Short mmCIF file of C-alpha atoms and ligand atoms in Angstrom, two decimals:
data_model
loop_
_atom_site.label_atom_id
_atom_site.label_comp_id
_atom_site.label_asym_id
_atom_site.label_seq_id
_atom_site.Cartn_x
_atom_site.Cartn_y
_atom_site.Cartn_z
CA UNK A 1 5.60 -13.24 -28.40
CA UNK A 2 4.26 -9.86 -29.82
CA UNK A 3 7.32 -7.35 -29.51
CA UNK A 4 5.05 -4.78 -28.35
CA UNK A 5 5.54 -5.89 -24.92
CA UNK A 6 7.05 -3.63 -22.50
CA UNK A 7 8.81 -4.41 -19.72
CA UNK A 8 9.05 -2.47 -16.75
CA UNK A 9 12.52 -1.19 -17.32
CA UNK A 10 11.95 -0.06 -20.55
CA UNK A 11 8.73 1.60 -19.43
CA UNK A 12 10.44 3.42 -16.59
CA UNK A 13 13.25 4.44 -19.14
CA UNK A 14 10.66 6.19 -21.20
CA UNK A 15 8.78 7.96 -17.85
CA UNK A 16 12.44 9.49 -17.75
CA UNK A 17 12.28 11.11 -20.87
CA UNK A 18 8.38 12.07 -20.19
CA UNK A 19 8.69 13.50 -16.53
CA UNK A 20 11.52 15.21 -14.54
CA UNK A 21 10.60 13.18 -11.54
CA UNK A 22 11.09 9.98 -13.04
CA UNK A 23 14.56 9.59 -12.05
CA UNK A 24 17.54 7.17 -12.73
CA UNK A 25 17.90 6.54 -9.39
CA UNK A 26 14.56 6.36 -8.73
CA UNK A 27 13.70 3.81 -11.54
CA UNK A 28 16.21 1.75 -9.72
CA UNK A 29 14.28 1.73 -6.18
CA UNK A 30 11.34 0.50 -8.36
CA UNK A 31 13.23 -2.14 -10.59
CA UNK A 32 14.37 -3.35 -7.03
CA UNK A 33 11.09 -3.07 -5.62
CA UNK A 34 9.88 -5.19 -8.81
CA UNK A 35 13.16 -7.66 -7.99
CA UNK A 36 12.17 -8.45 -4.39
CA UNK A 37 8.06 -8.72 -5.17
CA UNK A 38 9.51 -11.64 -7.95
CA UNK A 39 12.15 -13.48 -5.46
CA UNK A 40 8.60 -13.15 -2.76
CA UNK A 41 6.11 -14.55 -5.83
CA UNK A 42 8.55 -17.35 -5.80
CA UNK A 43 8.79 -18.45 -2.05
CA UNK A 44 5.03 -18.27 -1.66
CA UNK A 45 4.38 -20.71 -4.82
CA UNK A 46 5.80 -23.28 -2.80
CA UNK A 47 6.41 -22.07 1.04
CA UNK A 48 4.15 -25.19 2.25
CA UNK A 49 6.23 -27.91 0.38
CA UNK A 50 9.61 -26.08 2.52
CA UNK A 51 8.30 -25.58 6.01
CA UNK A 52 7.83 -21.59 4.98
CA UNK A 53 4.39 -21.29 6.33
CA UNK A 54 3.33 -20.74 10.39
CA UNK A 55 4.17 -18.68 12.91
CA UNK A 56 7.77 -17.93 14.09
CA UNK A 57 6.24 -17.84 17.97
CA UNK A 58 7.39 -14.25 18.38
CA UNK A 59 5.25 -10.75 18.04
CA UNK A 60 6.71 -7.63 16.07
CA UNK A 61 6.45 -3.83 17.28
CA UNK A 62 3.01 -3.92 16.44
CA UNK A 63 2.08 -6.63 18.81
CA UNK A 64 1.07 -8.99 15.94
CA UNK A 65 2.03 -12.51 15.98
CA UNK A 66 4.96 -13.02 13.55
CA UNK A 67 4.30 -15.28 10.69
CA UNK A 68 7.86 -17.00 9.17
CA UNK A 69 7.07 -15.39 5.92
CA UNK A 70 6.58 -11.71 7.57
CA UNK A 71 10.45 -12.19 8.57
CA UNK A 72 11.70 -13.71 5.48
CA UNK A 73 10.20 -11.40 3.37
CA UNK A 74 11.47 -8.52 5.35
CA UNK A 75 14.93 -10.21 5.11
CA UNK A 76 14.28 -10.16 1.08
CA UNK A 77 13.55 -6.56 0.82
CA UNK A 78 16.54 -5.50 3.37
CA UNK A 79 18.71 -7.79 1.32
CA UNK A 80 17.59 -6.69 -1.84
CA UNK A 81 18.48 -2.93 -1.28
CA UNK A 82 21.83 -3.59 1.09
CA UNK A 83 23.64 -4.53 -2.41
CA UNK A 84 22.00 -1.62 -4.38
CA UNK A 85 24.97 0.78 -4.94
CA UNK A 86 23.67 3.53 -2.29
CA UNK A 87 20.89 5.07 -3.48
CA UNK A 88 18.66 4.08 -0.59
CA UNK A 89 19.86 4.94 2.68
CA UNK A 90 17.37 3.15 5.31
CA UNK A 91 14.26 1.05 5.19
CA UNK A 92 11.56 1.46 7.23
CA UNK A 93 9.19 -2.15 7.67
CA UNK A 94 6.20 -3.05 9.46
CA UNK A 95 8.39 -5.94 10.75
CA UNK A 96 11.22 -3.97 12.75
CA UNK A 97 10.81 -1.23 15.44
CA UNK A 98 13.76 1.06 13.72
CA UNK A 99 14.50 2.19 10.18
CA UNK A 100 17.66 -0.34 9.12
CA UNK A 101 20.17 1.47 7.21
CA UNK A 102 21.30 -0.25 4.22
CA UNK A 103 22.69 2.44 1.73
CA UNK A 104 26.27 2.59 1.49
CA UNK A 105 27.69 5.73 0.00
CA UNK A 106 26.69 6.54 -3.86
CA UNK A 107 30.25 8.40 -5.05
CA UNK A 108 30.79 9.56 -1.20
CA UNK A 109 27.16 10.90 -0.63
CA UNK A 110 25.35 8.91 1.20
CA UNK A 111 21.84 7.49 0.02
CA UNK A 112 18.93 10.11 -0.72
CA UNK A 113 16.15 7.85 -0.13
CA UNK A 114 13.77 5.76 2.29
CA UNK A 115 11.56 3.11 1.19
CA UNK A 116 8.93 2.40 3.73
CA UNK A 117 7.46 -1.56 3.17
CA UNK A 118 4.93 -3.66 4.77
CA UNK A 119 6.85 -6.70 3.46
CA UNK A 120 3.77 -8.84 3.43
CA UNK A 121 0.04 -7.22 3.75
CA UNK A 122 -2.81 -9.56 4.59
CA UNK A 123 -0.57 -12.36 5.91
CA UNK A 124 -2.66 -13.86 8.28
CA UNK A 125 -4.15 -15.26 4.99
CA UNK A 126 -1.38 -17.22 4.21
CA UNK A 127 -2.45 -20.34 5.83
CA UNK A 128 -5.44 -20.11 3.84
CA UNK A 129 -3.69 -19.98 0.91
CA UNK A 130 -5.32 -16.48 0.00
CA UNK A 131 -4.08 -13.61 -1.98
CA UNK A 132 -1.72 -11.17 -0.11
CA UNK A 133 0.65 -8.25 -0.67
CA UNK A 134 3.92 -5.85 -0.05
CA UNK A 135 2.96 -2.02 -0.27
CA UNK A 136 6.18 0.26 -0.33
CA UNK A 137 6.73 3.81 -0.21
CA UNK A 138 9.56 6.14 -1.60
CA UNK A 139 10.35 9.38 0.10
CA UNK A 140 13.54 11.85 -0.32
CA UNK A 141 15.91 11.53 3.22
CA UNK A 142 15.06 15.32 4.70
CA UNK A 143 18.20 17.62 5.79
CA UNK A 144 16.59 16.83 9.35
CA UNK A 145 18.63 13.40 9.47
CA UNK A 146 21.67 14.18 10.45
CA UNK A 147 20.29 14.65 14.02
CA UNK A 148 17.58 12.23 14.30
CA UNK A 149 17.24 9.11 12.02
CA UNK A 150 13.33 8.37 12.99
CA UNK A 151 12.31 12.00 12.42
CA UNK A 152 14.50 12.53 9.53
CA UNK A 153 12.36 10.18 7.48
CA UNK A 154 8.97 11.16 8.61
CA UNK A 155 7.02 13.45 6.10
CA UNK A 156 3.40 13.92 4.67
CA UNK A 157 2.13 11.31 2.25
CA UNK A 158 2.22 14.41 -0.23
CA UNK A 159 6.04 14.28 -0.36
CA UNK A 160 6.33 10.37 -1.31
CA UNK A 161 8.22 10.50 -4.38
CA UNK A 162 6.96 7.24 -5.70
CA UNK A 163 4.36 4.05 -4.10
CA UNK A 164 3.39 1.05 -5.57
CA UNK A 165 2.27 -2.49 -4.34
CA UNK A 166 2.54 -6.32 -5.53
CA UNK A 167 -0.49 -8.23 -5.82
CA UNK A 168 0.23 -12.29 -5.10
CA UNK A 169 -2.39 -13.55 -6.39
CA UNK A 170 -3.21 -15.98 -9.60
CA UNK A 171 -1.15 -13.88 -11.22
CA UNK A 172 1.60 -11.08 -9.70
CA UNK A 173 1.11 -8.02 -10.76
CA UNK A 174 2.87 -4.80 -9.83
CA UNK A 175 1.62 -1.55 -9.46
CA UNK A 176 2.93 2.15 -8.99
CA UNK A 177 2.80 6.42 -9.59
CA UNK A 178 5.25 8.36 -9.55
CA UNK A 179 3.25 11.35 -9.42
CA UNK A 180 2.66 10.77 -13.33
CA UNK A 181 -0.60 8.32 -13.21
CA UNK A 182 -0.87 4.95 -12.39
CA UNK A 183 0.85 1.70 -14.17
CA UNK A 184 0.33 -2.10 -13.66
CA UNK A 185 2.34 -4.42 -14.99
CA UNK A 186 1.59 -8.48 -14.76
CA UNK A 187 4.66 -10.66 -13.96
CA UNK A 188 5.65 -12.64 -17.12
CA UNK A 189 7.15 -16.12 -15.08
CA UNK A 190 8.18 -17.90 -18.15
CA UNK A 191 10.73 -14.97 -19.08
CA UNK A 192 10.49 -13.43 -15.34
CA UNK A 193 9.80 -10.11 -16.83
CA UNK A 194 7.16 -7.82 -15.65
CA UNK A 195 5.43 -6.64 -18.29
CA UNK A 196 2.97 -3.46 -18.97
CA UNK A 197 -0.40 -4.54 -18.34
CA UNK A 198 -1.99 -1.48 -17.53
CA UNK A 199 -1.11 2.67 -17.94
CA UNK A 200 -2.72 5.44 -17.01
CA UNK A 201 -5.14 3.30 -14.61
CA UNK A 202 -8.30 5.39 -13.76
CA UNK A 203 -10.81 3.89 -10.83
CA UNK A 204 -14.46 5.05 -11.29
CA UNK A 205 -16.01 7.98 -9.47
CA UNK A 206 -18.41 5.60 -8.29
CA UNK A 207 -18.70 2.12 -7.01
CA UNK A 208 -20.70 -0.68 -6.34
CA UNK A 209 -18.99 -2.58 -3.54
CA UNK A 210 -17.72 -2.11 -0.08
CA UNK A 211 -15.02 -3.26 2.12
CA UNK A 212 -15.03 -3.63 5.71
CA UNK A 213 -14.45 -6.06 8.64
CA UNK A 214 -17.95 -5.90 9.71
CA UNK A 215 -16.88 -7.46 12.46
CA UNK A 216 -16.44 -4.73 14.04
CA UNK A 217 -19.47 -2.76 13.62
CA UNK A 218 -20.48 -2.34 17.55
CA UNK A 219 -17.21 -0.64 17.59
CA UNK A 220 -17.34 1.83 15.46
CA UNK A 221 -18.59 5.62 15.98
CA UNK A 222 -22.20 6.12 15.18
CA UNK A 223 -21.23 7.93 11.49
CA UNK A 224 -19.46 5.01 10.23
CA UNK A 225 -21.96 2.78 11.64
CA UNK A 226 -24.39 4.82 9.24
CA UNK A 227 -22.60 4.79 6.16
CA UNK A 228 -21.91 1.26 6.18
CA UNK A 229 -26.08 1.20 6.91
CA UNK A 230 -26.71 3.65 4.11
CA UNK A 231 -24.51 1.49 1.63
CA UNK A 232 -26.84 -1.79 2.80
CA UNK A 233 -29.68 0.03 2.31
CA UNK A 234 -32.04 -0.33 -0.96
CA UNK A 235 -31.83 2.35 -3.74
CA UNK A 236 -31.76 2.02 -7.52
CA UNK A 237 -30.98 5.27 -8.43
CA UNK A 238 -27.93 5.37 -6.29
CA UNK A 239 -26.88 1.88 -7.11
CA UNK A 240 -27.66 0.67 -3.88
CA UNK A 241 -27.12 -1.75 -1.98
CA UNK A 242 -23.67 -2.29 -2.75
CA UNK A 243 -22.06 -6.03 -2.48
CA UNK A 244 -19.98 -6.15 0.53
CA UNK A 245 -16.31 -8.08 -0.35
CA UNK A 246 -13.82 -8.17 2.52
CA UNK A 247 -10.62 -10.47 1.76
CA UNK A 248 -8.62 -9.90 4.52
CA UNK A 249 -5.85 -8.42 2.47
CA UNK A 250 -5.61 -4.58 2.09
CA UNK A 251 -3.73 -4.71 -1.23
CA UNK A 252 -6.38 -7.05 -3.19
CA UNK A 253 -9.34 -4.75 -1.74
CA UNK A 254 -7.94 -1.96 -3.06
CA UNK A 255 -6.62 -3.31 -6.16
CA UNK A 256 -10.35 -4.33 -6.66
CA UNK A 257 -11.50 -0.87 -6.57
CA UNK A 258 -8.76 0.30 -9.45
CA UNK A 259 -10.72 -1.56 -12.11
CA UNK A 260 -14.51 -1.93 -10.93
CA UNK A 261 -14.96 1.44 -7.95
CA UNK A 262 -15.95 1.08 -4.71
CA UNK A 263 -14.48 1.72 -0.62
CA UNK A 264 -12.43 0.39 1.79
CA UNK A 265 -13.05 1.30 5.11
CA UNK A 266 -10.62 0.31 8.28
CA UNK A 267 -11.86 2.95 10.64
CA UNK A 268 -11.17 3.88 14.40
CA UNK A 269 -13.02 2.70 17.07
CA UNK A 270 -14.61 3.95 19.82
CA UNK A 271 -11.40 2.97 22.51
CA UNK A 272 -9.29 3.06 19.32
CA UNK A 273 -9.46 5.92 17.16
CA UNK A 274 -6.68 5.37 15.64
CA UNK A 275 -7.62 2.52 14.00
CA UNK A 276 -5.44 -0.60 13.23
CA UNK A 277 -3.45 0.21 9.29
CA UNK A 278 -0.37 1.83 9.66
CA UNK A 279 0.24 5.42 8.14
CA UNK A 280 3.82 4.87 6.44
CA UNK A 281 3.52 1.89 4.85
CA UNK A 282 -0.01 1.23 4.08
CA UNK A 283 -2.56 4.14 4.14
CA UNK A 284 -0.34 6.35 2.55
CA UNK A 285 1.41 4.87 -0.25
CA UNK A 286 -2.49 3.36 -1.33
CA UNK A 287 -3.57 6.82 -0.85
CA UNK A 288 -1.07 8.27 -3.53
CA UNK A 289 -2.15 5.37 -6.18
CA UNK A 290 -5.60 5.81 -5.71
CA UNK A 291 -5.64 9.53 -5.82
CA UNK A 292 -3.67 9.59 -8.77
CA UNK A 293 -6.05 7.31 -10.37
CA UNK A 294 -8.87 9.89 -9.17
CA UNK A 295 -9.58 8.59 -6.36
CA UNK A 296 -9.72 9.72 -2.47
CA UNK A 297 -8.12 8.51 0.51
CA UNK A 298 -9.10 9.87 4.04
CA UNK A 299 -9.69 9.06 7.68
CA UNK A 300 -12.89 10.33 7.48
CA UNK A 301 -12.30 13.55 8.83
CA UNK A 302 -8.91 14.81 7.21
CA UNK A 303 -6.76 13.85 3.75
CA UNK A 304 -4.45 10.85 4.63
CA UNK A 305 -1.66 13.09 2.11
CA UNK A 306 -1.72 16.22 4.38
CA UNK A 307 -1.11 14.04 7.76
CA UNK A 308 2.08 15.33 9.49
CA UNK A 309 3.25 11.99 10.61
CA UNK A 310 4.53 11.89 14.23
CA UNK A 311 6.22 8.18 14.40
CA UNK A 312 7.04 5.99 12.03
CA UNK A 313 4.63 3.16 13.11
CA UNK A 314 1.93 5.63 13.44
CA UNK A 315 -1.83 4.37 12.97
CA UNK A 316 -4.46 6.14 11.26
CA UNK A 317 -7.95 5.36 10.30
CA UNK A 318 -8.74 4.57 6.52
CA UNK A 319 -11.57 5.25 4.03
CA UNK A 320 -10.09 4.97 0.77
CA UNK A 321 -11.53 4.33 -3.04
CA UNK A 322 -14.01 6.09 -5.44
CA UNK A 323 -14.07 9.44 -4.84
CA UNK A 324 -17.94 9.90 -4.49
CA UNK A 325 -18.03 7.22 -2.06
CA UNK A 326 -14.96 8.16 -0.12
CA UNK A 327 -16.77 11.70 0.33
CA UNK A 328 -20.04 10.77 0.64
CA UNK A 329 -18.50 8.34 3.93
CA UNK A 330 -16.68 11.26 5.21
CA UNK A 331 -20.17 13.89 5.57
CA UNK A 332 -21.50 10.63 7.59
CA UNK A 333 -18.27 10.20 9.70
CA UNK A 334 -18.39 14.36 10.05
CA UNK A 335 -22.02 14.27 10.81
CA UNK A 336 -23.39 16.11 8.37
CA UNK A 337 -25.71 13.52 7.24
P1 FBP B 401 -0.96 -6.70 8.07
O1 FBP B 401 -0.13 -5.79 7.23
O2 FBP B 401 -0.32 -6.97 9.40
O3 FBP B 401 -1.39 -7.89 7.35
O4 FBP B 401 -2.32 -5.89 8.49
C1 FBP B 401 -3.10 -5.30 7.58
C2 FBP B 401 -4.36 -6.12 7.28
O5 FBP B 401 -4.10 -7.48 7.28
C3 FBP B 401 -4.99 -5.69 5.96
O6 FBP B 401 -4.38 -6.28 4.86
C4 FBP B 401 -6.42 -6.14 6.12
O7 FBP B 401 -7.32 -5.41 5.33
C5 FBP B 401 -6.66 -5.95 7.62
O8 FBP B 401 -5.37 -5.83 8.23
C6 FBP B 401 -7.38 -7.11 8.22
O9 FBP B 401 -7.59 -6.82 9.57
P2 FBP B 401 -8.76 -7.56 10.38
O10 FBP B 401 -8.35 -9.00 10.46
O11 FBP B 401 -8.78 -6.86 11.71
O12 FBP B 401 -10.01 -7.36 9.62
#
């Protein structure tokens, strides 16, 4: 085994010495992050052969039916920071309607952090046996908590402190910022390391492929409809048409667009606006890896960073990827082509 390898603790042990933000503490949020995506790789190898797969019969805060690995993988993450030594004070998860405190006190102050996590993005692919994900989401607990623990945790996507997801895929592979560029790192099972597979991770200004749930086309407004025409339509010179590629999973969309360019698009619709993906936990924390790999992530009219969020299940429309096509969708959504 080449020694040059680096795992991900001795990577984030160096980003300490390189950045200010790069902190102990919040190392360990990512090592547990890294922890809970490597317990998850492991129950979805085999979930079939153990009953682990279907639905649990009940529906979450969002209304969604439940799948049994939606809960158990929330149970991993909440049990996988609950022993952490109090540096995070509450999680926030797609699968429960209120943040669950799990930070104990770290030398009698109690934990500075909330991790936002959709445990497991694109799981209605499971049964297919398809690639899914968990996004998370690091943000400092605001002086604001001591009256209100919802509020206290809501801020702009600007303020996350770190976001990252884990690919399940052929192989698991973890990615994150912490303001300081992007890193993936491929999970290692024979030593159950995850190991540096990626730094400084730059996604192209331009693409050549799409994703959308076309689906849904009669729904949308009349600007989307026309971007998704204008990316159909024939062009050379502008690389066009572009190959549509929709796998049902967020996380591998986007993770498609970090090496080859491209956009995602889950907008609103005309009785939903608001779209479906959830601001917290999904458009946000994307929105901080893709911008730091150059990137842009917007609803189409305004920057998913600067949104003042208002709950912590809030939903918001998404156009994320390659920054020229990202901007070129939002002058169609804005009507100014
Ligand atoms: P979940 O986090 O509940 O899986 O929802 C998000 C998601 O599954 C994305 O991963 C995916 O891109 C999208 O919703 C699929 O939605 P639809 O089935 O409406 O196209």
């Amino acid at each position: 085994m080449p020694l040059s390898r680096t795992t991900l603790a001795a990577h984030l042990l160096q980003q300490q010495t390189l950045h200010p933000a790069v902190t102990t503490e919040l190392s360990a949020v990512i090592e547990h992050m890294a922890l809970a995506g490597k317990v998850i790789g492991r129950e979805l190898s085999d979930a079939a052969l153990h009953g682990a797969l279907g639905l649990t019969g009940d529906t979450n805060v969002q209304g969604e039916v439940v799948q049994k690995l939606d809960e158990r993988t929330n149970d991993i993450f909440v049990q996988t920071f609950e022993g952490q030594g109090g540096v995070v004070r509450a999680i926030v998860s797609e699968e429960m309607e209120k943040p669950c405190e799990v930070g104990g006190q770290a030398g009698g102050r109690a934990g500075e952090y909330v991790v936002f996590v959709d445990p497991l993005d694109g799981s209605s692919n499971l049964d297919a046996n398809m690639t899914v994900g968990s996004i998370f989401s690091v943000h400092r607990v605001s002086s604001r908590l001591q009256t209100d623990l919802e509020t206290g945790f809501l801020k702009p996507g600007r303020d996350q402190l770190a976001s990252g997801y884990v690919l399940y895929g052929p192989s698991t592979v973890l990615v994150y910022t912490c303001g300081a560029g992007v890193y993936q790192f491929t999970l290692d099972r024979g030593i159950g390391e995850f190991i540096l597979s990626g730094s400084r991770l730059k996604i192209p200004p331009r693409g050549k492929v799409y994703s959308a749930n076309e689906g849904n086309y009669a729904k949308w407004p009349q600007g989307v409809q026309r971007f998704v025409d204008y990316l159909r339509d024939k062009d050379a010179a502008t690389g066009r048409p572009y190959a549509s590629r929709y796998s049902g999973c967020l996380v591998a969309d986007v993770h498609r667009f970090l090496t080859g360019g491209g956009v995602y698009l889950y907008p609103g619709e005309i009785s939903k606006p608001e779209g479906k993906l959830r601001l917290m936990y999904e458009a946000a924390p994307l929105g901080f890896i893709i911008e730091q790999a150059g990137g842009l992530a917007s609803t189409g009219t305004q920057r998913i960073h600067d949104i003042l969020p208002t709950a912590v299940h809030q939903r918001v429309p998404l156009i994320i990827g390659s920054y020229e096509d990202v901007g070129n969708a939002e002058e169609f959504v804005q009507g100014k082509r």
